Tab-separated table of C-alpha atoms in Angstrom:
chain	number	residue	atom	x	y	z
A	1	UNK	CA	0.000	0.000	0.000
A	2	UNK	CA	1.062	3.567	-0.675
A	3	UNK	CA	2.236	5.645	1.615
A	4	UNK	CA	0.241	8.937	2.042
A	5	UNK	CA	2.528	12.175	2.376
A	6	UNK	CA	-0.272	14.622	2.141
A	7	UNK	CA	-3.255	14.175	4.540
A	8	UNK	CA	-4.827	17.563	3.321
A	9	UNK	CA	-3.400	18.744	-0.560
A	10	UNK	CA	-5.430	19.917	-3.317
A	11	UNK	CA	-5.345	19.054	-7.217
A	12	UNK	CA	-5.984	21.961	-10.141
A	13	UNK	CA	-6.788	21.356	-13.378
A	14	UNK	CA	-6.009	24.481	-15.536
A	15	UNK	CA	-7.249	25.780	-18.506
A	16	UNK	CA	-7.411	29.486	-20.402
A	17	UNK	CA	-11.378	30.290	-18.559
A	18	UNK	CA	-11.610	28.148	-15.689
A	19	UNK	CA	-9.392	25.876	-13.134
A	20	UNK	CA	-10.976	23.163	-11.738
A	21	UNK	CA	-9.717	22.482	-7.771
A	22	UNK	CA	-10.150	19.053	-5.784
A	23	UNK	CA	-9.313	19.008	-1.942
A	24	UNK	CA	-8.530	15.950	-0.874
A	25	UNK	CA	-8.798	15.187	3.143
A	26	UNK	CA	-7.393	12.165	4.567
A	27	UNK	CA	-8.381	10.756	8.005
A	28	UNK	CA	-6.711	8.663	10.353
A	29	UNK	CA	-8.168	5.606	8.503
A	30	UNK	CA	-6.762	5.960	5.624
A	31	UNK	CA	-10.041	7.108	3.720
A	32	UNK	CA	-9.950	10.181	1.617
A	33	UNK	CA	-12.941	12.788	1.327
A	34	UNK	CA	-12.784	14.679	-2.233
A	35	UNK	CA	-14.277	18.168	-2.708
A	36	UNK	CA	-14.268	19.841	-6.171
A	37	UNK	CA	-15.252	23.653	-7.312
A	38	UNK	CA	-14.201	25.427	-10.494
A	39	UNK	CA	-13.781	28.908	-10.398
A	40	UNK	CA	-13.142	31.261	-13.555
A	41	UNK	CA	-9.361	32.594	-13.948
A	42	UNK	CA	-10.156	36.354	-13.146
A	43	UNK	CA	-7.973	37.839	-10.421
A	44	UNK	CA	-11.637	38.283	-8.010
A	45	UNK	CA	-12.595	34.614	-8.665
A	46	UNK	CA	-8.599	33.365	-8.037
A	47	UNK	CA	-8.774	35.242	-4.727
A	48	UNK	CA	-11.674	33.027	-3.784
A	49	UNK	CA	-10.350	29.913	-4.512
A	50	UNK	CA	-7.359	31.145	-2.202
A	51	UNK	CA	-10.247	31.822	0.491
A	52	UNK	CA	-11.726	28.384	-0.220
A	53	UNK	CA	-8.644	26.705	0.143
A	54	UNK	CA	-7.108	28.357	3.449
A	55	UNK	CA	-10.757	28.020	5.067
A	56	UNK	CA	-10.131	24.016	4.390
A	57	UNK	CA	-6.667	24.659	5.503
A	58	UNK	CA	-5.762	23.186	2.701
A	59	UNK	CA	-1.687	24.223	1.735
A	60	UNK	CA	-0.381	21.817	-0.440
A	61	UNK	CA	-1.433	22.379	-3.742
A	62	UNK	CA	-0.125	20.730	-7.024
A	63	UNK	CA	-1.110	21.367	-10.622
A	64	UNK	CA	0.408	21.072	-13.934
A	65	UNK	CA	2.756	23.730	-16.263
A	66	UNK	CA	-0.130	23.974	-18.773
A	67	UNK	CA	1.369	26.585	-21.239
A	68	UNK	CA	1.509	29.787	-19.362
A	69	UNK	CA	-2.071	29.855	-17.673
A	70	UNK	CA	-0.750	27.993	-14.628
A	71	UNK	CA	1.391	31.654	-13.883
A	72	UNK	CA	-1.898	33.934	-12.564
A	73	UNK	CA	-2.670	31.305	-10.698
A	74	UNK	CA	0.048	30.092	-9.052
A	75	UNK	CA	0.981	34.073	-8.092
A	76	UNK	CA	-1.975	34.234	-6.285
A	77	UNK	CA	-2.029	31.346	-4.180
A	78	UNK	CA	2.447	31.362	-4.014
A	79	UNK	CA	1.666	33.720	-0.608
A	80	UNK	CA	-0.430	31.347	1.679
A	81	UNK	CA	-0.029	28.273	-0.201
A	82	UNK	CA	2.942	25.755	-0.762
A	83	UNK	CA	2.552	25.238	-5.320
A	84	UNK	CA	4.070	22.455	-6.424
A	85	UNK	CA	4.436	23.076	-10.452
A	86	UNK	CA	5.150	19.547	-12.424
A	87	UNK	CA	5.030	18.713	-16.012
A	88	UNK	CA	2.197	16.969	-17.672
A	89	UNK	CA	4.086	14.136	-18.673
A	90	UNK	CA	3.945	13.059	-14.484
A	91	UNK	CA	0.067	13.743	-14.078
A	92	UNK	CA	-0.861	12.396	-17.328
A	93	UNK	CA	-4.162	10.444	-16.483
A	94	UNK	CA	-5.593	7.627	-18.260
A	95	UNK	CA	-7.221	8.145	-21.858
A	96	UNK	CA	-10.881	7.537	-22.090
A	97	UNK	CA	-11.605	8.287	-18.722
A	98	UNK	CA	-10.761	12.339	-18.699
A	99	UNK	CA	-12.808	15.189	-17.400
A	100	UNK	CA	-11.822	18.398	-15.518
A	101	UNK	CA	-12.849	16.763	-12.715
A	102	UNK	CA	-11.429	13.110	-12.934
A	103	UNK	CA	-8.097	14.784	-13.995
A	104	UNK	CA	-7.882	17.364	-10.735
A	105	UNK	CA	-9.082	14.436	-8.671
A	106	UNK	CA	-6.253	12.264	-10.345
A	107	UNK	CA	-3.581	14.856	-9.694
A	108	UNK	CA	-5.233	15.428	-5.933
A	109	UNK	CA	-4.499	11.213	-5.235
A	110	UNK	CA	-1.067	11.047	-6.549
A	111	UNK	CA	-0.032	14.119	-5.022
A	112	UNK	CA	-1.399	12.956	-2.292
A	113	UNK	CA	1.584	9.838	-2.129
A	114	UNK	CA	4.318	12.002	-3.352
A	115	UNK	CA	4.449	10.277	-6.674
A	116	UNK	CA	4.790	13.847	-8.583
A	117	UNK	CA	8.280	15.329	-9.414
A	118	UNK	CA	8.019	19.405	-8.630
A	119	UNK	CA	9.622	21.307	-11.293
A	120	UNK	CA	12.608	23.718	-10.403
A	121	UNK	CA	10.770	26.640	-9.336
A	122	UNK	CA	12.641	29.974	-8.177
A	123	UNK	CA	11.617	33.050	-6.150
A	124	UNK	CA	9.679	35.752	-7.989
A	125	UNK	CA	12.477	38.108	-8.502
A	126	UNK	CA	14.388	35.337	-9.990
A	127	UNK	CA	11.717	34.600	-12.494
A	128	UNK	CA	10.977	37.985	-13.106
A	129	UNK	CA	14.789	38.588	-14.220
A	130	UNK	CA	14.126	35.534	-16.342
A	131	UNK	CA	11.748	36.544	-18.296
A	132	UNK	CA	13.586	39.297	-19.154
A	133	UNK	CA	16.726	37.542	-19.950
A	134	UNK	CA	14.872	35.179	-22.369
A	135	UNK	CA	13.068	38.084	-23.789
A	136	UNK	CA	16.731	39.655	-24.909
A	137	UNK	CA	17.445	36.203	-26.156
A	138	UNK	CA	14.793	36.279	-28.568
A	139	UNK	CA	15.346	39.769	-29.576
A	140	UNK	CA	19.499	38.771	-30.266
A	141	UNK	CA	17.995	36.095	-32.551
A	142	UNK	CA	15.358	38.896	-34.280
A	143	UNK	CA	18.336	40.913	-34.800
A	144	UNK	CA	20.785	37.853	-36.244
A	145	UNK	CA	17.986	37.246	-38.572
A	146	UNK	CA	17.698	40.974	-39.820
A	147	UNK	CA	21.646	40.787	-40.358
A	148	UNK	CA	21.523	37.278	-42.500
A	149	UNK	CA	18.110	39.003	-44.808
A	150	UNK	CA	20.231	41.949	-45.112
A	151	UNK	CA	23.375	40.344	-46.153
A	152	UNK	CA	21.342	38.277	-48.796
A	153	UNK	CA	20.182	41.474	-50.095
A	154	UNK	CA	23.709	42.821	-50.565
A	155	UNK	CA	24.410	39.231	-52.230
A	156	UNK	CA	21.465	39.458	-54.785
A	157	UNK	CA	22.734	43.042	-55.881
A	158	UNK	CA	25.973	42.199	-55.704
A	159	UNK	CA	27.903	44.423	-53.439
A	160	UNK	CA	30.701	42.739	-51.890
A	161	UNK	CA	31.514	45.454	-49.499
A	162	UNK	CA	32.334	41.903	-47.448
A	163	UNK	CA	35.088	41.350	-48.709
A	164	UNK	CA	36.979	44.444	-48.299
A	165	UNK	CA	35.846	45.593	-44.977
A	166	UNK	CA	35.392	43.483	-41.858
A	167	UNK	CA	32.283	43.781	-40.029
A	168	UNK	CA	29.150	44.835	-42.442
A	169	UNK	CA	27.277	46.163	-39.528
A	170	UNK	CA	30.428	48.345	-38.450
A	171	UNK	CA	30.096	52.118	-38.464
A	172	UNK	CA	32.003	52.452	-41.710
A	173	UNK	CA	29.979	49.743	-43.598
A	174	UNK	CA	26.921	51.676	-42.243
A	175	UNK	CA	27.505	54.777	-43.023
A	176	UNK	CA	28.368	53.639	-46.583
A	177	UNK	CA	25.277	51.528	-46.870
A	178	UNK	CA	22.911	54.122	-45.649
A	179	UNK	CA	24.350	56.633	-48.343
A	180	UNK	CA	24.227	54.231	-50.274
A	181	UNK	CA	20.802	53.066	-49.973
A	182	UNK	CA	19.876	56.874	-50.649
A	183	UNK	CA	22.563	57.872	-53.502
A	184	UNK	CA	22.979	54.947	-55.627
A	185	UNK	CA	25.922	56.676	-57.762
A	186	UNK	CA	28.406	57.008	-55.409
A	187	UNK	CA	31.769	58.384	-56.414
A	188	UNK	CA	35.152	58.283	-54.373
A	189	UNK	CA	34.286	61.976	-53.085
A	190	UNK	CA	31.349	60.699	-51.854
A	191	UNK	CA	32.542	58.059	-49.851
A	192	UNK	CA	36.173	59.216	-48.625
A	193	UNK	CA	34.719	61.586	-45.708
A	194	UNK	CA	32.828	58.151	-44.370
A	195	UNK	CA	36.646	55.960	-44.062
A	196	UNK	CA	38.350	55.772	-41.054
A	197	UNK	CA	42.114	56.542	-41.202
A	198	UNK	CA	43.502	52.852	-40.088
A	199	UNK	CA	41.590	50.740	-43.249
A	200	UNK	CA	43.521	48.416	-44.787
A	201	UNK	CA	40.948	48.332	-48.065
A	202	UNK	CA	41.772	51.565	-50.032
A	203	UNK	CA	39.199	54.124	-51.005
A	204	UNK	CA	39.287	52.766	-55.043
A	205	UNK	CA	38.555	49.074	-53.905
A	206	UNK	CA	35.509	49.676	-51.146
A	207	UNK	CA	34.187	51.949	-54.524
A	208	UNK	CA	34.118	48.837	-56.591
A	209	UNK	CA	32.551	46.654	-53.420
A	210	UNK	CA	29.674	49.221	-53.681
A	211	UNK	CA	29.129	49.324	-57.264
A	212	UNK	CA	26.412	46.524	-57.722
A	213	UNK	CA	23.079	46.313	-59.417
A	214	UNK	CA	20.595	47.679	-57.110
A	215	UNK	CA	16.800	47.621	-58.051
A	216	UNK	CA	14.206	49.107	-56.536
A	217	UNK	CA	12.749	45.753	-54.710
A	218	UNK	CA	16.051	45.332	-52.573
A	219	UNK	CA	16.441	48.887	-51.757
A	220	UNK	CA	12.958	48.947	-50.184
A	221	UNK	CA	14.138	45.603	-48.525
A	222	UNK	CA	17.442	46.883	-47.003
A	223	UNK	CA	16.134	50.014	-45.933
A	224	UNK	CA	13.460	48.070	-43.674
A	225	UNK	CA	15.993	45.826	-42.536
A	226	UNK	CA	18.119	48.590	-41.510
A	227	UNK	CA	14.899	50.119	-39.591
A	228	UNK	CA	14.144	47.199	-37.557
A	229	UNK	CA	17.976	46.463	-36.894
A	230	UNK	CA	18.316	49.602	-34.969
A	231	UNK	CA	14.498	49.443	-33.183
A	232	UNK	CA	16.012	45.787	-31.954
A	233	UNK	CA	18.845	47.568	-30.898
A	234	UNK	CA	17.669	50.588	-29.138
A	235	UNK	CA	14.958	47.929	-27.319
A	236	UNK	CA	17.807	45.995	-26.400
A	237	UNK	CA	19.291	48.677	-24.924
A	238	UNK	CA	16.518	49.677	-23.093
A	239	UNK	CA	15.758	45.827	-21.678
A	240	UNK	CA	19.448	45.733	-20.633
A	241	UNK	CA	19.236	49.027	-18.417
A	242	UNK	CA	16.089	46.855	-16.515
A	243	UNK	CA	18.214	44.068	-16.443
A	244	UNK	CA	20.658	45.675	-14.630
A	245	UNK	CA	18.018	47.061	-12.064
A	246	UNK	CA	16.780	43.576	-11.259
A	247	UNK	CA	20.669	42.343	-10.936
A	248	UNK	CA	21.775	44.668	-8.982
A	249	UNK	CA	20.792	42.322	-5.843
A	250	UNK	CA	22.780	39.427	-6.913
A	251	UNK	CA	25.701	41.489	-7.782
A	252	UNK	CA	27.871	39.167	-5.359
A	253	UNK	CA	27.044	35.781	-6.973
A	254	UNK	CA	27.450	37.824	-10.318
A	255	UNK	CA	31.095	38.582	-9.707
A	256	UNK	CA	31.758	35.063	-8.658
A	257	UNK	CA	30.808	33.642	-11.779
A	258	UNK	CA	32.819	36.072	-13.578
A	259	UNK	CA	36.084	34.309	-12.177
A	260	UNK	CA	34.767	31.576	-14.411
A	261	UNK	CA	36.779	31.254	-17.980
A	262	UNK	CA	34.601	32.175	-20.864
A	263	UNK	CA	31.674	34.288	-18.694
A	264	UNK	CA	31.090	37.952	-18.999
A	265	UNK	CA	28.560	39.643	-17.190
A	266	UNK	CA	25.613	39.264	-18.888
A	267	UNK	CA	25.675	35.767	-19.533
A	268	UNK	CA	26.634	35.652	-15.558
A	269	UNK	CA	23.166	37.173	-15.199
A	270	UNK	CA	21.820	34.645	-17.312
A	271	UNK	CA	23.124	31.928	-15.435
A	272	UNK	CA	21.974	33.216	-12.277
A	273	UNK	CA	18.261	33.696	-14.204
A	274	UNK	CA	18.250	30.505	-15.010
A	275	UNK	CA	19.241	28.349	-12.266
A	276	UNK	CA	19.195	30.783	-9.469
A	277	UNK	CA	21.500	31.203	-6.422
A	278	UNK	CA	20.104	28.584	-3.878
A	279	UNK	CA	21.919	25.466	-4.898
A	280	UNK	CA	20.123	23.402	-2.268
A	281	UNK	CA	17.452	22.799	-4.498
A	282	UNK	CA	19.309	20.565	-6.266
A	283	UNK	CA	20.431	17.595	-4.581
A	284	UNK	CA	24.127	17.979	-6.196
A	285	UNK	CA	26.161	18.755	-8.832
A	286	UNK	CA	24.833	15.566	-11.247
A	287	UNK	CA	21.197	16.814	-10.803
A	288	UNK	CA	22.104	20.531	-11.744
A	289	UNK	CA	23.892	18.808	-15.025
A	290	UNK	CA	21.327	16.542	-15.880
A	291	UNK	CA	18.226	19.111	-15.111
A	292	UNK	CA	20.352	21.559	-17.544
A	293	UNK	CA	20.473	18.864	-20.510
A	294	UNK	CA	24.407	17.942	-20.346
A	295	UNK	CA	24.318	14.532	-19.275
A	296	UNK	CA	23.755	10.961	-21.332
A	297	UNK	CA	20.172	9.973	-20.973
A	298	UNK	CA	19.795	6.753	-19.363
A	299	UNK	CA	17.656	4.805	-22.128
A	300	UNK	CA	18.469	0.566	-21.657
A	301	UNK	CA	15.730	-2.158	-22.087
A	302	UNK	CA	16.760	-5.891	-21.973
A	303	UNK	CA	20.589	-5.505	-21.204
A	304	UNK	CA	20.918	-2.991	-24.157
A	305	UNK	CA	21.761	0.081	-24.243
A	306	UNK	CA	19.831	2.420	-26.469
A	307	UNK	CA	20.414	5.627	-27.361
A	308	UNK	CA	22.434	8.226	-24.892
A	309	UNK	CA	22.070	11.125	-26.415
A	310	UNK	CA	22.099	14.423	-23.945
A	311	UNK	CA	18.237	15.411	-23.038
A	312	UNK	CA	16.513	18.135	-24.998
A	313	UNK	CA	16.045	19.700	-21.717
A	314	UNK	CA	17.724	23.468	-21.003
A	315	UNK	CA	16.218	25.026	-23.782
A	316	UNK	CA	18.237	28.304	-22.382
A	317	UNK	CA	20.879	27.646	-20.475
A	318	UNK	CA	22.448	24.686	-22.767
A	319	UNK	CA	23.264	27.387	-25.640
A	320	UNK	CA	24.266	29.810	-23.050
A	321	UNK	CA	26.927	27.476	-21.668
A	322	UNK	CA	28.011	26.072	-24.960
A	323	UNK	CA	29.245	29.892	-25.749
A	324	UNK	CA	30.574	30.037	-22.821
A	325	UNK	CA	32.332	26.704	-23.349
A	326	UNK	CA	33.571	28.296	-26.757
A	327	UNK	CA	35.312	31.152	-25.211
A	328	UNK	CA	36.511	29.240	-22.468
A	329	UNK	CA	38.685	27.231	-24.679
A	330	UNK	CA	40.003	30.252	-25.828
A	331	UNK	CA	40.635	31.863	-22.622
A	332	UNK	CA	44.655	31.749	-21.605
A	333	UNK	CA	44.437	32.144	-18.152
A	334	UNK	CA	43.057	28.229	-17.258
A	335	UNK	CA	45.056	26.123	-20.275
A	336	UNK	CA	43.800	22.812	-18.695
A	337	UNK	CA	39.892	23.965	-20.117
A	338	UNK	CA	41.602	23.903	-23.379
A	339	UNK	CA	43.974	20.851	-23.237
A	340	UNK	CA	40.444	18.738	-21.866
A	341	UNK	CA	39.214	20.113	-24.888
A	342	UNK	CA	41.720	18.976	-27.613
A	343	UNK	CA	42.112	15.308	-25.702
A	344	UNK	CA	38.049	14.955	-25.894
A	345	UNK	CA	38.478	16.442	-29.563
A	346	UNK	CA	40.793	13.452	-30.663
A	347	UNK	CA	38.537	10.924	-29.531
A	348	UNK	CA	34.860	11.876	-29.081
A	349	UNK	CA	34.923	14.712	-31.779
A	350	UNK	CA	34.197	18.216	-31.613
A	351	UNK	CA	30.484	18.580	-30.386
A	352	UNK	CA	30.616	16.095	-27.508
A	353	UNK	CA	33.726	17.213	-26.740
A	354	UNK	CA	31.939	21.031	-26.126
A	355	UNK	CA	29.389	19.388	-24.333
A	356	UNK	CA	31.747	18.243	-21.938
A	357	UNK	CA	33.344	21.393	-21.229
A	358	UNK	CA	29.743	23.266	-20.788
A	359	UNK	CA	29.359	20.073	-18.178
A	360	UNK	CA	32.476	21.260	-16.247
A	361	UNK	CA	31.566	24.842	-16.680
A	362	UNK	CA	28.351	24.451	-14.888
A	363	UNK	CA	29.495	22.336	-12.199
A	364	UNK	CA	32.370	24.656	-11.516
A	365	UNK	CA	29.576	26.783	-11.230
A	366	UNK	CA	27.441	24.524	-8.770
A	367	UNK	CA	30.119	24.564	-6.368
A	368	UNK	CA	30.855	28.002	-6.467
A	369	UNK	CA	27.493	29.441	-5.604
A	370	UNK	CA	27.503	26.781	-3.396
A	371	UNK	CA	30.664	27.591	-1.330
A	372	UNK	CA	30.810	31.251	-1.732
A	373	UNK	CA	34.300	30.940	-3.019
A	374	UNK	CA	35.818	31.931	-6.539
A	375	UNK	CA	36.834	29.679	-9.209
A	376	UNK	CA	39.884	27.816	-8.033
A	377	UNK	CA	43.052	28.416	-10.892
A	378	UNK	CA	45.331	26.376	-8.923
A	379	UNK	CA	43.758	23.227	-8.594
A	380	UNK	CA	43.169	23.175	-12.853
A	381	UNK	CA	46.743	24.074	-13.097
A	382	UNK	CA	48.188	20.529	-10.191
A	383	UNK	CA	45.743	18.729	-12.376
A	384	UNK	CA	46.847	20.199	-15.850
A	385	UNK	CA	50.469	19.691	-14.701
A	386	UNK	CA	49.488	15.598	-13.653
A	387	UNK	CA	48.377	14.546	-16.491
A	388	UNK	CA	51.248	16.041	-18.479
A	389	UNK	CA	53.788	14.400	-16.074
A	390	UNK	CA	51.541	11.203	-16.557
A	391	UNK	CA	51.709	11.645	-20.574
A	392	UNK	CA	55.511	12.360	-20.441
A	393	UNK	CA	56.641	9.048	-18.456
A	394	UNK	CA	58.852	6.413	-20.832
A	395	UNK	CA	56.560	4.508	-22.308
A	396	UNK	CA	59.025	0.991	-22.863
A	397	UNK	CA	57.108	-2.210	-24.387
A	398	UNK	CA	55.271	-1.536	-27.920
A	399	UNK	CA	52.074	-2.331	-26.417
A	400	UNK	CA	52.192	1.105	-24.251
A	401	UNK	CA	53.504	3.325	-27.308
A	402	UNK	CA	50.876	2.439	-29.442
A	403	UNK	CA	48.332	2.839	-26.654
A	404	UNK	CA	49.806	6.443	-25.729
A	405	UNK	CA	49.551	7.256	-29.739
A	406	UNK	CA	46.401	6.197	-30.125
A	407	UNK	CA	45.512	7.927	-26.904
A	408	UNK	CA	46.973	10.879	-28.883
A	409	UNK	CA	44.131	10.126	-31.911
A	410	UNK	CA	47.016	8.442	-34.248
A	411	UNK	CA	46.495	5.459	-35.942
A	412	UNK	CA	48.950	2.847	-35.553
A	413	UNK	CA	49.555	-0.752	-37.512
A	414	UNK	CA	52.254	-3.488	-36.488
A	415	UNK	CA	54.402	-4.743	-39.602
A	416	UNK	CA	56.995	-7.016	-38.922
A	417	UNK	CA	60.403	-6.583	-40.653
């Protein structure tokens, strides 16, 4: 028999107009009472199921992440309640027998014997910093994709101001485009007041980069582009400023995390978005990884192992810490991030080998909010300086030098002579 954790909980079945709430009493006995009201999703009717609840004194309450109508409600009841938030796939009831109410009173009786997993669920300022953070995600993206239409443009008409210059979205490029896009005959004159003393590309050869065959169809488009390129920009600026409002709180785990290789302060304040800066919540460094998406599902049926690819789970914070991983590699002041790197690189290839840095990144990160202290540079260097001394002992039979070159990613054959 199961073991009932919750004597007094309550179930809610949410949808867009209503919610549909089961309380579910337990007596000494072991026999449960179910009652069940559904109430609209307006703020006035919300408070009353609050009322309804606390006069049962009913403060467990569990319901499901069902798109983002579970939010109102769980704000409201967050201050006298204790919400546990799961996802459908653990309150999933069975087909043919589904109502509002047999599905609240289904999520009421497992809740009831702890059989739900909570989601990861932060305090409000955490999720409110979130939401920004993943709103200036999206808007990076809007703004990639503006830069990739507009380069297409300048491909169609063929101006390869590309290849001369560096950056098309520079100020130079710019300033040339824009005139461009407005004068269509340039002439040197035109466009020498617009260089910038230290170009390599002379005056003559940007001239011929500009001198494509613009029609009146890609003008139109680049010009738009160019509009909604700098409104992303200028609300990106403006989201940023907020950003740094909300962060200003966490400005001590912030400047931990920037002793990490490879993270700058924004993505710091991603990180800290994401997973917050109570580690307890996790039970240790392996559940952070694997709630994050970095770790090998485990996927075996009949003494066979299926497939163990990472989860699709950290729709955010994978990416995040796979740039970071990129400039970490890259970052001189913790070579051992980089020499992991190139050994994984040899023998699992590039993209797992990424993977696996992200996976140290973040549980570098674990510890640190955890502990309070900065990353450690000394410990990476004993360990960097190890395995070198490890690689660099004699190696005597054949057997061990073709194990240390193939260690190395070489291939090696015997022939006997």
């Amino acid at each position: 028999m199961l073991k009932i954790v919750y004597r007094n909980c309550a179930g809610i079945d949410v949808h867009k107009k209503t919610i549909v709430v089961t309380i579910a009493k337990t007596n000494e006995q072991d026999i449960t009472e179910y009652q069940t009201k559904s109430f609209l999703t307006f703020t006035e009717d919300l408070i009353k199921c609050r009322e309804w609840l606390m006069s049962n004194d009913t403060k467990d309450v569990c319901m499901e992440s069902t798109g983002k109508y579970w939010i109102p409600v769980f704000n409201i009841l967050e201050k006298c309640c204790t919400c546990i938030i799961t996802h459908p796939k653990y309150v999933r009831t069975i087909l043919g027998k589904k109502t509002d109410k047999k599905d609240s009173v289904w999520i009421a009786d497992i809740f009831k014997h702890g059989l739900v997993e909570p989601s990861f669920m932060p305090p409000e300022d955490i999720r409110q910093l979130r939401d920004l953070m993943r709103y200036r995600n999206k808007l990076v993206y809007n703004r990639t994709g503006e830069k990739n239409r507009f380069q297409n443009s300048l491909t169609v008409s063929n101006v390869q101001i590309a290849n001369v210059l560096t950056d098309v979205f520079g100020k130079t490029s710019q300033a040339i485009l824009k005139l461009m896009l407005e004068q269509p005959n340039l002439t040197l004159e035109d466009i020498t007041p617009l260089l910038r003393k230290n170009l390599k590309s002379s005056p003559e050869d940007i001239l011929k980069s500009i001198n494509g065959s613009f029609d009146e169809c890609q003008s139109s488009k680049m010009a738009i582009c160019l509009k909604h390129y700098d409104s992303i920009n200028d609300c990106i600026e403006l989201l940023e400023k907020q950003i740094l409002k909300l962060a200003i709180k966490y400005s001590a785990e912030i400047n931990l995390l920037l002793t990490v290789p490879g993270i700058k302060e924004l993505s710091a304040i991603f990180i800290i978005a994401e997973i917050g800066t109570n580690m307890k919540v996790f039970v240790d460094d392996k559940h952070l990884v694997s709630w994050a998406g970095l770790s090998p599902r485990c996927n075996e049926s009949a003494r066979k192992k299926k497939s163990v690819k990472i989860t699709k789970a950290g729709v955010y914070i994978k990416p995040l810490l796979v740039q970071c991983a990129l400039c970490a590699i890259k970052d001189k002041s913790c070579p051992y991030i980089k020499a992991r790197y190139e050994s994984l690189k040899r023998r699992r290839g590039h993209k797992k080998a990424i993977i696996a840095i992200a996976r140290l990144l973040l549980t570098s990160i674990y510890h640190i909010l955890n502990t309070g202290e900065g990353f450690d540079y000394e410990r990476f260097d004993t360990l960097l300086n190890r395995n070198f001394k490890s690689q660099q002992k004699v190696k005597n039979t054949p057997e061990e030098m073709i194990s240390y070159l193939t260690s190395l990613g070489y291939e090696v054959t015997m022939q006997n002579t």
